CSV table of C-alpha atoms in Angstrom, one decimal:
chain,number,residue,atom,x,y,z
A,1,UNK,CA,17.5,136.7,-81.3
A,2,UNK,CA,18.6,138.3,-78.1
A,3,UNK,CA,21.9,137.4,-76.5
A,4,UNK,CA,21.7,135.0,-73.5
A,5,UNK,CA,21.7,136.6,-70.1
A,6,UNK,CA,22.3,135.3,-66.6
A,7,UNK,CA,19.3,133.7,-65.1
A,8,UNK,CA,18.4,132.5,-61.6
A,9,UNK,CA,16.9,129.1,-62.1
A,10,UNK,CA,15.0,126.6,-60.0
A,11,UNK,CA,15.2,123.0,-61.4
A,12,UNK,CA,13.0,120.3,-59.9
A,13,UNK,CA,15.1,117.1,-59.3
A,14,UNK,CA,14.7,113.4,-59.1
A,15,UNK,CA,18.2,112.4,-58.3
A,16,UNK,CA,20.3,114.2,-61.0
A,17,UNK,CA,17.5,114.5,-63.6
A,18,UNK,CA,14.5,116.8,-64.0
A,19,UNK,CA,11.7,115.5,-61.8
A,20,UNK,CA,8.8,114.1,-63.9
A,21,UNK,CA,6.1,115.9,-61.8
A,22,UNK,CA,6.2,119.4,-60.2
A,23,UNK,CA,3.8,118.6,-57.4
A,24,UNK,CA,5.7,115.5,-56.3
A,25,UNK,CA,9.1,117.1,-56.1
A,26,UNK,CA,10.9,117.5,-52.8
A,27,UNK,CA,14.4,118.2,-54.2
A,28,UNK,CA,15.4,121.3,-56.1
A,29,UNK,CA,18.5,122.9,-57.5
A,30,UNK,CA,18.8,126.7,-57.4
A,31,UNK,CA,21.6,128.7,-59.0
A,32,UNK,CA,22.5,131.6,-61.1
A,33,UNK,CA,23.6,130.5,-64.6
A,34,UNK,CA,25.8,132.8,-66.5
A,35,UNK,CA,25.9,132.9,-70.4
A,36,UNK,CA,29.4,131.4,-70.4
A,37,UNK,CA,27.9,128.3,-68.6
A,38,UNK,CA,29.4,129.1,-65.2
A,39,UNK,CA,27.2,128.7,-62.2
A,40,UNK,CA,27.1,130.9,-59.1
A,41,UNK,CA,25.3,130.6,-55.8
A,42,UNK,CA,24.3,127.0,-56.5
A,43,UNK,CA,22.5,125.0,-53.9
A,44,UNK,CA,20.4,121.9,-53.7
A,45,UNK,CA,17.5,122.0,-51.2
A,46,UNK,CA,15.5,119.1,-49.8
A,47,UNK,CA,12.0,120.2,-48.9
A,48,UNK,CA,10.3,118.7,-45.8
A,49,UNK,CA,7.6,117.3,-48.1
A,50,UNK,CA,6.6,117.5,-51.8
A,51,UNK,CA,4.3,120.5,-52.3
A,52,UNK,CA,3.6,122.5,-55.4
A,53,UNK,CA,2.5,125.4,-53.2
A,54,UNK,CA,5.8,125.4,-51.3
A,55,UNK,CA,7.7,125.2,-54.6
A,56,UNK,CA,5.9,128.3,-55.8
A,57,UNK,CA,6.6,130.1,-52.6
A,58,UNK,CA,10.2,129.1,-52.8
A,59,UNK,CA,10.5,130.4,-56.4
A,60,UNK,CA,9.1,133.8,-55.3
A,61,UNK,CA,11.2,134.0,-52.1
A,62,UNK,CA,14.4,133.2,-54.0
A,63,UNK,CA,13.5,135.6,-56.8
A,64,UNK,CA,13.7,132.9,-59.5
A,65,UNK,CA,13.7,133.9,-63.2
A,66,UNK,CA,12.9,130.5,-64.6
A,67,UNK,CA,11.5,127.2,-63.3
A,68,UNK,CA,12.5,124.0,-65.1
A,69,UNK,CA,10.2,121.0,-64.4
A,70,UNK,CA,8.4,118.0,-65.9
A,71,UNK,CA,4.6,118.0,-65.8
A,72,UNK,CA,3.0,120.9,-63.9
A,73,UNK,CA,-0.7,121.6,-63.3
A,74,UNK,CA,-2.1,124.6,-65.1
A,75,UNK,CA,-2.9,126.5,-61.9
A,76,UNK,CA,0.7,126.5,-60.8
A,77,UNK,CA,2.0,127.2,-64.3
A,78,UNK,CA,-0.4,130.2,-64.6
A,79,UNK,CA,0.4,131.4,-61.1
A,80,UNK,CA,4.2,131.5,-61.7
A,81,UNK,CA,3.8,133.1,-65.1
A,82,UNK,CA,1.5,135.7,-63.5
A,83,UNK,CA,4.3,136.4,-61.0
A,84,UNK,CA,6.8,136.9,-63.9
A,85,UNK,CA,8.5,133.5,-63.4
A,86,UNK,CA,9.1,131.8,-66.8
A,87,UNK,CA,8.1,128.1,-66.6
A,88,UNK,CA,9.8,125.6,-68.9
A,89,UNK,CA,7.7,122.5,-68.4
A,90,UNK,CA,7.8,119.0,-69.9
A,91,UNK,CA,11.6,119.0,-69.9
A,92,UNK,CA,13.5,115.7,-69.8
A,93,UNK,CA,17.2,115.6,-69.1
A,94,UNK,CA,19.9,115.6,-66.5
A,95,UNK,CA,20.9,118.6,-64.5
A,96,UNK,CA,24.1,119.3,-66.3
A,97,UNK,CA,22.4,119.2,-69.7
A,98,UNK,CA,19.7,121.6,-68.5
A,99,UNK,CA,22.2,124.1,-67.1
A,100,UNK,CA,24.1,124.0,-70.4
A,101,UNK,CA,21.0,124.6,-72.4
A,102,UNK,CA,19.9,127.5,-70.1
A,103,UNK,CA,23.3,129.1,-70.4
A,104,UNK,CA,22.9,129.1,-74.2
A,105,UNK,CA,19.4,130.5,-74.0
A,106,UNK,CA,18.3,127.3,-75.9
A,107,UNK,CA,16.1,125.5,-73.4
A,108,UNK,CA,12.4,125.3,-74.5
A,109,UNK,CA,9.3,123.6,-73.0
A,110,UNK,CA,9.2,120.0,-74.0
A,111,UNK,CA,12.9,119.7,-74.6
A,112,UNK,CA,14.5,116.2,-74.3
A,113,UNK,CA,18.2,116.6,-73.6
A,114,UNK,CA,20.8,113.9,-74.0
A,115,UNK,CA,23.8,113.9,-71.7
A,116,UNK,CA,27.2,114.4,-73.3
A,117,UNK,CA,29.1,111.3,-74.4
A,118,UNK,CA,31.3,110.0,-71.6
A,119,UNK,CA,28.6,109.5,-69.0
A,120,UNK,CA,27.9,113.1,-67.9
């Protein structure tokens, strides 16, 4: 198993959780996640409209390493993979839990992440 490395991630959002559908997402979180769990260059963007094409364009423009989302159509999944963007789809969880799992290198497609006790 290789050691975790810093990754630039784009996470589709519905409030503070992973959005259930890639093509209906208008809010995204983008940031560089370090192996120690620290986050650099974090920003949340609100797109003018929900568009899978625009999300793909944003991922390439921002030089994203990994996209985390809920359901995604095969054509967008295949396109991003072809462009060397790793896609972790069918993920359920809040933003903080996703960031922690990415930092550990432990996030996989289909993951269901529970928040930490205490309401995080």
